[in-house]
Amino acid sequence: MAEVWLIAGRGLFGGLLVMAFAVLGEMVTPKRFAGIFAAAPAVALAGMTITALREGGPALAEAGLGMVAGAVALVAYCVVAVPLVRRLGALPGSLAALLVWGAVAAVGWVLVS
């Protein structure tokens, strides 16, 4: 039963932070910067807060390293996606970029594990 409350707490806290970041994004001009305040940072902060409160520092450090590895993989995807989509088309270019993301994420997982 405690696990259910933990999941509910993560969802509620994540939702509240998503709303706060959405309001902040609406206040930012120019609007192209609003994406910086998208849902991912809010969900990450919520998850890390609950992990810190429930499991302590070592688990928080592990979660943070995983997030850094995921962010590096996402940047790699973004860097290669535009040229691949221009060259190969939308679906093949996106799939090829997804393979790059998977490779970088796998290397990151090995490095942080």
mmCIF file of N, CA and C in Angstrom:
data_model
loop_
_atom_site.group_PDB
_atom_site.id
_atom_site.type_symbol
_atom_site.label_atom_id
_atom_site.label_comp_id
_atom_site.label_asym_id
_atom_site.label_seq_id
_atom_site.Cartn_x
_atom_site.Cartn_y
_atom_site.Cartn_z
ATOM 1 N N MET A 1 0.814 -1.198 0.000
ATOM 2 C CA MET A 1 0.000 0.000 0.000
ATOM 3 C C MET A 1 0.859 1.263 0.000
ATOM 4 N N ALA A 2 2.020 1.189 0.659
ATOM 5 C CA ALA A 2 2.908 2.344 0.698
ATOM 6 C C ALA A 2 3.400 2.694 -0.706
ATOM 7 N N GLU A 3 3.592 1.672 -1.523
ATOM 8 C CA GLU A 3 4.054 1.907 -2.900
ATOM 9 C C GLU A 3 3.004 2.673 -3.709
ATOM 10 N N VAL A 4 1.733 2.397 -3.465
ATOM 11 C CA VAL A 4 0.644 3.106 -4.155
ATOM 12 C C VAL A 4 0.670 4.582 -3.786
ATOM 13 N N TRP A 5 0.873 4.879 -2.498
ATOM 14 C CA TRP A 5 0.931 6.275 -2.069
ATOM 15 C C TRP A 5 2.152 6.977 -2.661
ATOM 16 N N LEU A 6 3.251 6.263 -2.777
ATOM 17 C CA LEU A 6 4.447 6.847 -3.375
ATOM 18 C C LEU A 6 4.196 7.211 -4.841
ATOM 19 N N ILE A 7 3.587 6.319 -5.579
ATOM 20 C CA ILE A 7 3.283 6.583 -6.986
ATOM 21 C C ILE A 7 2.292 7.740 -7.105
ATOM 22 N N ALA A 8 1.276 7.747 -6.249
ATOM 23 C CA ALA A 8 0.304 8.844 -6.263
ATOM 24 C C ALA A 8 0.975 10.174 -5.923
ATOM 25 N N GLY A 9 1.875 10.144 -4.954
ATOM 26 C CA GLY A 9 2.591 11.368 -4.581
ATOM 27 C C GLY A 9 3.466 11.881 -5.705
ATOM 28 N N ARG A 10 4.151 10.982 -6.372
ATOM 29 C CA ARG A 10 4.974 11.394 -7.521
ATOM 30 C C ARG A 10 4.122 12.016 -8.622
ATOM 31 N N GLY A 11 2.980 11.380 -8.887
ATOM 32 C CA GLY A 11 2.092 11.921 -9.922
ATOM 33 C C GLY A 11 1.555 13.288 -9.554
ATOM 34 N N LEU A 12 1.108 13.441 -8.310
ATOM 35 C CA LEU A 12 0.556 14.723 -7.869
ATOM 36 C C LEU A 12 1.615 15.811 -7.858
ATOM 37 N N PHE A 13 2.767 15.516 -7.275
ATOM 38 C CA PHE A 13 3.834 16.506 -7.214
ATOM 39 C C PHE A 13 4.342 16.851 -8.610
ATOM 40 N N GLY A 14 4.490 15.841 -9.463
ATOM 41 C CA GLY A 14 4.906 16.093 -10.848
ATOM 42 C C GLY A 14 3.903 16.951 -11.581
ATOM 43 N N GLY A 15 2.605 16.674 -11.386
ATOM 44 C CA GLY A 15 1.564 17.473 -12.027
ATOM 45 C C GLY A 15 1.582 18.913 -11.568
ATOM 46 N N LEU A 16 1.779 19.125 -10.277
ATOM 47 C CA LEU A 16 1.847 20.499 -9.766
ATOM 48 C C LEU A 16 3.042 21.254 -10.343
ATOM 49 N N LEU A 17 4.179 20.574 -10.429
ATOM 50 C CA LEU A 17 5.349 21.234 -11.012
ATOM 51 C C LEU A 17 5.171 21.482 -12.508
ATOM 52 N N VAL A 18 4.526 20.566 -13.209
ATOM 53 C CA VAL A 18 4.251 20.784 -14.635
ATOM 54 C C VAL A 18 3.391 22.029 -14.806
ATOM 55 N N MET A 19 2.374 22.187 -13.963
ATOM 56 C CA MET A 19 1.525 23.387 -14.054
ATOM 57 C C MET A 19 2.333 24.648 -13.764
ATOM 58 N N ALA A 20 3.200 24.601 -12.770
ATOM 59 C CA ALA A 20 4.017 25.772 -12.445
ATOM 60 C C ALA A 20 4.957 26.131 -13.596
ATOM 61 N N PHE A 21 5.579 25.115 -14.185
ATOM 62 C CA PHE A 21 6.473 25.377 -15.318
ATOM 63 C C PHE A 21 5.689 25.860 -16.542
ATOM 64 N N ALA A 22 4.473 25.383 -16.727
ATOM 65 C CA ALA A 22 3.644 25.843 -17.845
ATOM 66 C C ALA A 22 3.291 27.320 -17.681
ATOM 67 N N VAL A 23 2.956 27.719 -16.471
ATOM 68 C CA VAL A 23 2.664 29.132 -16.208
ATOM 69 C C VAL A 23 3.909 29.970 -16.459
ATOM 70 N N LEU A 24 5.054 29.500 -16.004
ATOM 71 C CA LEU A 24 6.305 30.209 -16.249
ATOM 72 C C LEU A 24 6.597 30.306 -17.743
ATOM 73 N N GLY A 25 6.346 29.241 -18.467
ATOM 74 C CA GLY A 25 6.549 29.241 -19.916
ATOM 75 C C GLY A 25 5.642 30.230 -20.631
ATOM 76 N N GLU A 26 4.426 30.413 -20.138
ATOM 77 C CA GLU A 26 3.500 31.385 -20.739
ATOM 78 C C GLU A 26 3.960 32.817 -20.518
ATOM 79 N N MET A 27 4.695 33.051 -19.436
ATOM 80 C CA MET A 27 5.130 34.408 -19.124
ATOM 81 C C MET A 27 6.396 34.797 -19.882
ATOM 82 N N VAL A 28 7.106 33.826 -20.434
ATOM 83 C CA VAL A 28 8.382 34.079 -21.100
ATOM 84 C C VAL A 28 8.149 34.595 -22.515
ATOM 85 N N THR A 29 8.917 35.590 -22.901
ATOM 86 C CA THR A 29 8.923 36.047 -24.285
ATOM 87 C C THR A 29 10.371 36.075 -24.756
ATOM 88 N N PRO A 30 10.685 35.807 -25.965
ATOM 89 C CA PRO A 30 9.818 35.307 -27.016
ATOM 90 C C PRO A 30 9.386 33.868 -26.717
ATOM 91 N N LYS A 31 8.307 33.470 -27.333
ATOM 92 C CA LYS A 31 7.693 32.177 -27.055
ATOM 93 C C LYS A 31 8.591 30.998 -27.417
ATOM 94 N N ARG A 32 9.582 31.193 -28.240
ATOM 95 C CA ARG A 32 10.438 30.057 -28.593
ATOM 96 C C ARG A 32 11.245 29.571 -27.390
ATOM 97 N N PHE A 33 11.353 30.388 -26.341
ATOM 98 C CA PHE A 33 12.038 29.962 -25.126
ATOM 99 C C PHE A 33 11.119 29.220 -24.170
ATOM 100 N N ALA A 34 9.833 29.194 -24.458
ATOM 101 C CA ALA A 34 8.879 28.548 -23.563
ATOM 102 C C ALA A 34 9.136 27.047 -23.451
ATOM 103 N N GLY A 35 9.709 26.442 -24.479
ATOM 104 C CA GLY A 35 9.982 25.013 -24.454
ATOM 105 C C GLY A 35 10.993 24.605 -23.393
ATOM 106 N N ILE A 36 11.813 25.556 -22.960
ATOM 107 C CA ILE A 36 12.773 25.274 -21.896
ATOM 108 C C ILE A 36 12.038 24.852 -20.626
ATOM 109 N N PHE A 37 10.829 25.377 -20.469
ATOM 110 C CA PHE A 37 10.056 25.098 -19.259
ATOM 111 C C PHE A 37 9.006 24.020 -19.503
ATOM 112 N N ALA A 38 9.310 23.089 -20.393
ATOM 113 C CA ALA A 38 8.376 22.003 -20.703
ATOM 114 C C ALA A 38 8.265 21.044 -19.520
ATOM 115 N N ALA A 39 7.504 19.994 -19.697
ATOM 116 C CA ALA A 39 7.178 19.091 -18.592
ATOM 117 C C ALA A 39 8.366 18.290 -18.073
ATOM 118 N N ALA A 40 9.335 17.974 -18.901
ATOM 119 C CA ALA A 40 10.423 17.094 -18.466
ATOM 120 C C ALA A 40 11.175 17.616 -17.243
ATOM 121 N N PRO A 41 11.551 18.901 -17.184
ATOM 122 C CA PRO A 41 12.238 19.351 -15.967
ATOM 123 C C PRO A 41 11.362 19.238 -14.726
ATOM 124 N N ALA A 42 10.084 19.494 -14.863
ATOM 125 C CA ALA A 42 9.195 19.420 -13.707
ATOM 126 C C ALA A 42 9.063 17.993 -13.209
ATOM 127 N N VAL A 43 8.904 17.064 -14.113
ATOM 128 C CA VAL A 43 8.773 15.652 -13.719
ATOM 129 C C VAL A 43 10.089 15.162 -13.110
ATOM 130 N N ALA A 44 11.213 15.588 -13.676
ATOM 131 C CA ALA A 44 12.509 15.199 -13.124
ATOM 132 C C ALA A 44 12.677 15.736 -11.705
ATOM 133 N N LEU A 45 12.322 17.002 -11.498
ATOM 134 C CA LEU A 45 12.424 17.575 -10.151
ATOM 135 C C LEU A 45 11.522 16.858 -9.161
ATOM 136 N N ALA A 46 10.323 16.534 -9.584
ATOM 137 C CA ALA A 46 9.397 15.822 -8.694
ATOM 138 C C ALA A 46 9.943 14.448 -8.339
ATOM 139 N N GLY A 47 10.396 13.725 -9.338
ATOM 140 C CA GLY A 47 10.942 12.395 -9.093
ATOM 141 C C GLY A 47 12.167 12.433 -8.199
ATOM 142 N N MET A 48 13.033 13.415 -8.425
ATOM 143 C CA MET A 48 14.249 13.514 -7.619
ATOM 144 C C MET A 48 13.933 13.931 -6.184
ATOM 145 N N THR A 49 12.953 14.801 -6.009
ATOM 146 C CA THR A 49 12.570 15.213 -4.650
ATOM 147 C C THR A 49 12.045 14.031 -3.857
ATOM 148 N N ILE A 50 11.168 13.266 -4.463
ATOM 149 C CA ILE A 50 10.605 12.118 -3.753
ATOM 150 C C ILE A 50 11.667 11.045 -3.528
ATOM 151 N N THR A 51 12.557 10.852 -4.487
ATOM 152 C CA THR A 51 13.649 9.893 -4.298
ATOM 153 C C THR A 51 14.544 10.329 -3.142
ATOM 154 N N ALA A 52 14.858 11.612 -3.064
ATOM 155 C CA ALA A 52 15.703 12.112 -1.976
ATOM 156 C C ALA A 52 15.031 11.924 -0.623
ATOM 157 N N LEU A 53 13.737 12.203 -0.549
ATOM 158 C CA LEU A 53 13.025 12.076 0.714
ATOM 159 C C LEU A 53 12.860 10.622 1.139
ATOM 160 N N ARG A 54 12.665 9.744 0.163
ATOM 161 C CA ARG A 54 12.366 8.346 0.498
ATOM 162 C C ARG A 54 13.615 7.482 0.631
ATOM 163 N N GLU A 55 14.596 7.703 -0.262
ATOM 164 C CA GLU A 55 15.727 6.781 -0.322
ATOM 165 C C GLU A 55 17.070 7.411 0.033
ATOM 166 N N GLY A 56 17.144 8.741 0.050
ATOM 167 C CA GLY A 56 18.378 9.404 0.457
ATOM 168 C C GLY A 56 19.317 9.736 -0.694
ATOM 169 N N GLY A 57 20.481 10.208 -0.289
ATOM 170 C CA GLY A 57 21.470 10.738 -1.221
ATOM 171 C C GLY A 57 22.010 9.784 -2.261
ATOM 172 N N PRO A 58 22.419 8.570 -1.891
ATOM 173 C CA PRO A 58 22.994 7.675 -2.910
ATOM 174 C C PRO A 58 22.014 7.352 -4.042
ATOM 175 N N ALA A 59 20.754 7.122 -3.703
ATOM 176 C CA ALA A 59 19.758 6.844 -4.746
ATOM 177 C C ALA A 59 19.508 8.086 -5.591
ATOM 178 N N LEU A 60 19.554 9.246 -4.956
ATOM 179 C CA LEU A 60 19.374 10.504 -5.692
ATOM 180 C C LEU A 60 20.524 10.726 -6.671
ATOM 181 N N ALA A 61 21.743 10.432 -6.236
ATOM 182 C CA ALA A 61 22.903 10.581 -7.121
ATOM 183 C C ALA A 61 22.798 9.637 -8.317
ATOM 184 N N GLU A 62 22.360 8.421 -8.062
ATOM 185 C CA GLU A 62 22.190 7.450 -9.149
ATOM 186 C C GLU A 62 21.129 7.918 -10.144
ATOM 187 N N ALA A 63 20.010 8.431 -9.633
ATOM 188 C CA ALA A 63 18.955 8.940 -10.510
ATOM 189 C C ALA A 63 19.448 10.135 -11.318
ATOM 190 N N GLY A 64 20.212 11.000 -10.687
ATOM 191 C CA GLY A 64 20.753 12.169 -11.388
ATOM 192 C C GLY A 64 21.697 11.785 -12.507
ATOM 193 N N LEU A 65 22.554 10.802 -12.253
ATOM 194 C CA LEU A 65 23.464 10.331 -13.309
ATOM 195 C C LEU A 65 22.690 9.730 -14.473
ATOM 196 N N GLY A 66 21.628 9.002 -14.162
ATOM 197 C CA GLY A 66 20.787 8.456 -15.234
ATOM 198 C C GLY A 66 20.140 9.549 -16.060
ATOM 199 N N MET A 67 19.721 10.611 -15.391
ATOM 200 C CA MET A 67 19.114 11.735 -16.121
ATOM 201 C C MET A 67 20.138 12.443 -17.003
ATOM 202 N N VAL A 68 21.355 12.574 -16.523
ATOM 203 C CA VAL A 68 22.410 13.191 -17.333
ATOM 204 C C VAL A 68 22.693 12.340 -18.566
ATOM 205 N N ALA A 69 22.778 11.024 -18.383
ATOM 206 C CA ALA A 69 23.011 10.127 -19.522
ATOM 207 C C ALA A 69 21.869 10.229 -20.524
ATOM 208 N N GLY A 70 20.643 10.290 -20.032
ATOM 209 C CA GLY A 70 19.492 10.447 -20.920
ATOM 210 C C GLY A 70 19.508 11.773 -21.655
ATOM 211 N N ALA A 71 19.923 12.829 -20.972
ATOM 212 C CA ALA A 71 19.991 14.149 -21.608
ATOM 213 C C ALA A 71 21.053 14.176 -22.709
ATOM 214 N N VAL A 72 22.180 13.541 -22.462
ATOM 215 C CA VAL A 72 23.228 13.467 -23.492
ATOM 216 C C VAL A 72 22.710 12.715 -24.713
ATOM 217 N N ALA A 73 21.996 11.617 -24.482
ATOM 218 C CA ALA A 73 21.427 10.857 -25.601
ATOM 219 C C ALA A 73 20.402 11.691 -26.364
ATOM 220 N N LEU A 74 19.602 12.470 -25.658
ATOM 221 C CA LEU A 74 18.620 13.322 -26.317
ATOM 222 C C LEU A 74 19.299 14.401 -27.159
ATOM 223 N N VAL A 75 20.359 14.985 -26.648
ATOM 224 C CA VAL A 75 21.105 15.981 -27.430
ATOM 225 C C VAL A 75 21.683 15.342 -28.685
ATOM 226 N N ALA A 76 22.219 14.138 -28.553
ATOM 227 C CA ALA A 76 22.753 13.441 -29.730
ATOM 228 C C ALA A 76 21.648 13.209 -30.754
ATOM 229 N N TYR A 77 20.470 12.802 -30.284
ATOM 230 C CA TYR A 77 19.334 12.612 -31.187
ATOM 231 C C TYR A 77 19.004 13.915 -31.919
ATOM 232 N N CYS A 78 18.925 15.003 -31.184
ATOM 233 C CA CYS A 78 18.566 16.289 -31.789
ATOM 234 C C CYS A 78 19.602 16.752 -32.806
ATOM 235 N N VAL A 79 20.869 16.510 -32.505
ATOM 236 C CA VAL A 79 21.942 16.934 -33.417
ATOM 237 C C VAL A 79 21.875 16.187 -34.737
ATOM 238 N N VAL A 80 21.601 14.894 -34.695
ATOM 239 C CA VAL A 80 21.597 14.115 -35.927
ATOM 240 C C VAL A 80 20.234 14.072 -36.615
ATOM 241 N N ALA A 81 19.163 14.380 -35.898
ATOM 242 C CA ALA A 81 17.822 14.234 -36.480
ATOM 243 C C ALA A 81 17.578 15.180 -37.645
ATOM 244 N N VAL A 82 17.941 16.434 -37.496
ATOM 245 C CA VAL A 82 17.651 17.402 -38.560
ATOM 246 C C VAL A 82 18.342 17.037 -39.866
ATOM 247 N N PRO A 83 19.662 16.789 -39.866
ATOM 248 C CA PRO A 83 20.275 16.423 -41.146
ATOM 249 C C PRO A 83 19.766 15.088 -41.701
ATOM 250 N N LEU A 84 19.490 14.126 -40.810
ATOM 251 C CA LEU A 84 18.994 12.837 -41.295
ATOM 252 C C LEU A 84 17.590 12.961 -41.886
ATOM 253 N N VAL A 85 16.732 13.740 -41.265
ATOM 254 C CA VAL A 85 15.380 13.928 -41.801
ATOM 255 C C VAL A 85 15.445 14.668 -43.134
ATOM 256 N N ARG A 86 16.322 15.650 -43.252
ATOM 257 C CA ARG A 86 16.464 16.378 -44.528
ATOM 258 C C ARG A 86 16.968 15.462 -45.635
ATOM 259 N N ARG A 87 17.874 14.572 -45.286
ATOM 260 C CA ARG A 87 18.475 13.702 -46.289
ATOM 261 C C ARG A 87 17.605 12.492 -46.610
ATOM 262 N N LEU A 88 17.012 11.858 -45.591
ATOM 263 C CA LEU A 88 16.309 10.591 -45.790
ATOM 264 C C LEU A 88 14.790 10.712 -45.803
ATOM 265 N N GLY A 89 14.273 11.817 -45.351
ATOM 266 C CA GLY A 89 12.827 11.958 -45.200
ATOM 267 C C GLY A 89 12.438 11.796 -43.735
ATOM 268 N N ALA A 90 11.169 12.078 -43.439
ATOM 269 C CA ALA A 90 10.724 12.131 -42.047
ATOM 270 C C ALA A 90 10.851 10.804 -41.309
ATOM 271 N N LEU A 91 10.218 9.770 -41.808
ATOM 272 C CA LEU A 91 10.212 8.498 -41.079
ATOM 273 C C LEU A 91 11.584 7.820 -41.055
ATOM 274 N N PRO A 92 12.246 7.634 -42.199
ATOM 275 C CA PRO A 92 13.564 6.986 -42.136
ATOM 276 C C PRO A 92 14.588 7.814 -41.356
ATOM 277 N N GLY A 93 14.548 9.128 -41.511
ATOM 278 C CA GLY A 93 15.487 9.984 -40.778
ATOM 279 C C GLY A 93 15.255 9.929 -39.280
ATOM 280 N N SER A 94 13.995 9.934 -38.878
ATOM 281 C CA SER A 94 13.672 9.840 -37.447
ATOM 282 C C SER A 94 14.079 8.493 -36.874
ATOM 283 N N LEU A 95 13.847 7.427 -37.621
ATOM 284 C CA LEU A 95 14.242 6.104 -37.156
ATOM 285 C C LEU A 95 15.762 5.976 -37.049
ATOM 286 N N ALA A 96 16.477 6.542 -38.001
ATOM 287 C CA ALA A 96 17.937 6.510 -37.941
ATOM 288 C C ALA A 96 18.439 7.310 -36.735
ATOM 289 N N ALA A 97 17.828 8.462 -36.487
ATOM 290 C CA ALA A 97 18.213 9.262 -35.324
ATOM 291 C C ALA A 97 17.871 8.522 -34.028
ATOM 292 N N LEU A 98 16.787 7.771 -34.034
ATOM 293 C CA LEU A 98 16.411 6.987 -32.867
ATOM 294 C C LEU A 98 17.453 5.903 -32.580
ATOM 295 N N LEU A 99 18.031 5.338 -33.615
ATOM 296 C CA LEU A 99 19.111 4.367 -33.425
ATOM 297 C C LEU A 99 20.327 5.029 -32.775
ATOM 298 N N VAL A 100 20.626 6.262 -33.206
ATOM 299 C CA VAL A 100 21.729 7.009 -32.586
ATOM 300 C C VAL A 100 21.426 7.241 -31.109
ATOM 301 N N TRP A 101 20.173 7.667 -30.823
ATOM 302 C CA TRP A 101 19.778 7.882 -29.431
ATOM 303 C C TRP A 101 19.969 6.599 -28.617
ATOM 304 N N GLY A 102 19.526 5.477 -29.154
ATOM 305 C CA GLY A 102 19.648 4.211 -28.449
ATOM 306 C C GLY A 102 21.095 3.841 -28.162
ATOM 307 N N ALA A 103 21.961 4.067 -29.140
ATOM 308 C CA ALA A 103 23.379 3.743 -28.959
ATOM 309 C C ALA A 103 24.006 4.626 -27.888
ATOM 310 N N VAL A 104 23.728 5.921 -27.947
ATOM 311 C CA VAL A 104 24.298 6.844 -26.960
ATOM 312 C C VAL A 104 23.723 6.551 -25.572
ATOM 313 N N ALA A 105 22.429 6.266 -25.498
ATOM 314 C CA ALA A 105 21.809 5.938 -24.208
ATOM 315 C C ALA A 105 22.402 4.651 -23.631
ATOM 316 N N ALA A 106 22.655 3.668 -24.477
ATOM 317 C CA ALA A 106 23.241 2.404 -24.008
ATOM 318 C C ALA A 106 24.647 2.634 -23.457
ATOM 319 N N VAL A 107 25.433 3.430 -24.156
ATOM 320 C CA VAL A 107 26.779 3.746 -23.673
ATOM 321 C C VAL A 107 26.684 4.504 -22.346
ATOM 322 N N GLY A 108 25.777 5.459 -22.259
ATOM 323 C CA GLY A 108 25.589 6.201 -21.008
ATOM 324 C C GLY A 108 25.175 5.303 -19.865
ATOM 325 N N TRP A 109 24.285 4.357 -20.144
ATOM 326 C CA TRP A 109 23.826 3.415 -19.120
ATOM 327 C C TRP A 109 24.998 2.555 -18.611
ATOM 328 N N VAL A 110 25.826 2.111 -19.551
ATOM 329 C CA VAL A 110 26.985 1.304 -19.152
ATOM 330 C C VAL A 110 27.933 2.135 -18.298
ATOM 331 N N LEU A 111 28.113 3.401 -18.664
ATOM 332 C CA LEU A 111 29.060 4.249 -17.932
ATOM 333 C C LEU A 111 28.564 4.589 -16.516
ATOM 334 N N VAL A 112 27.253 4.787 -16.363
ATOM 335 C CA VAL A 112 26.754 5.175 -15.039
ATOM 336 C C VAL A 112 26.367 3.979 -14.180
ATOM 337 N N SER A 113 26.328 2.786 -14.756
ATOM 338 C CA SER A 113 25.946 1.599 -13.965
ATOM 339 C C SER A 113 27.114 1.049 -13.186
#
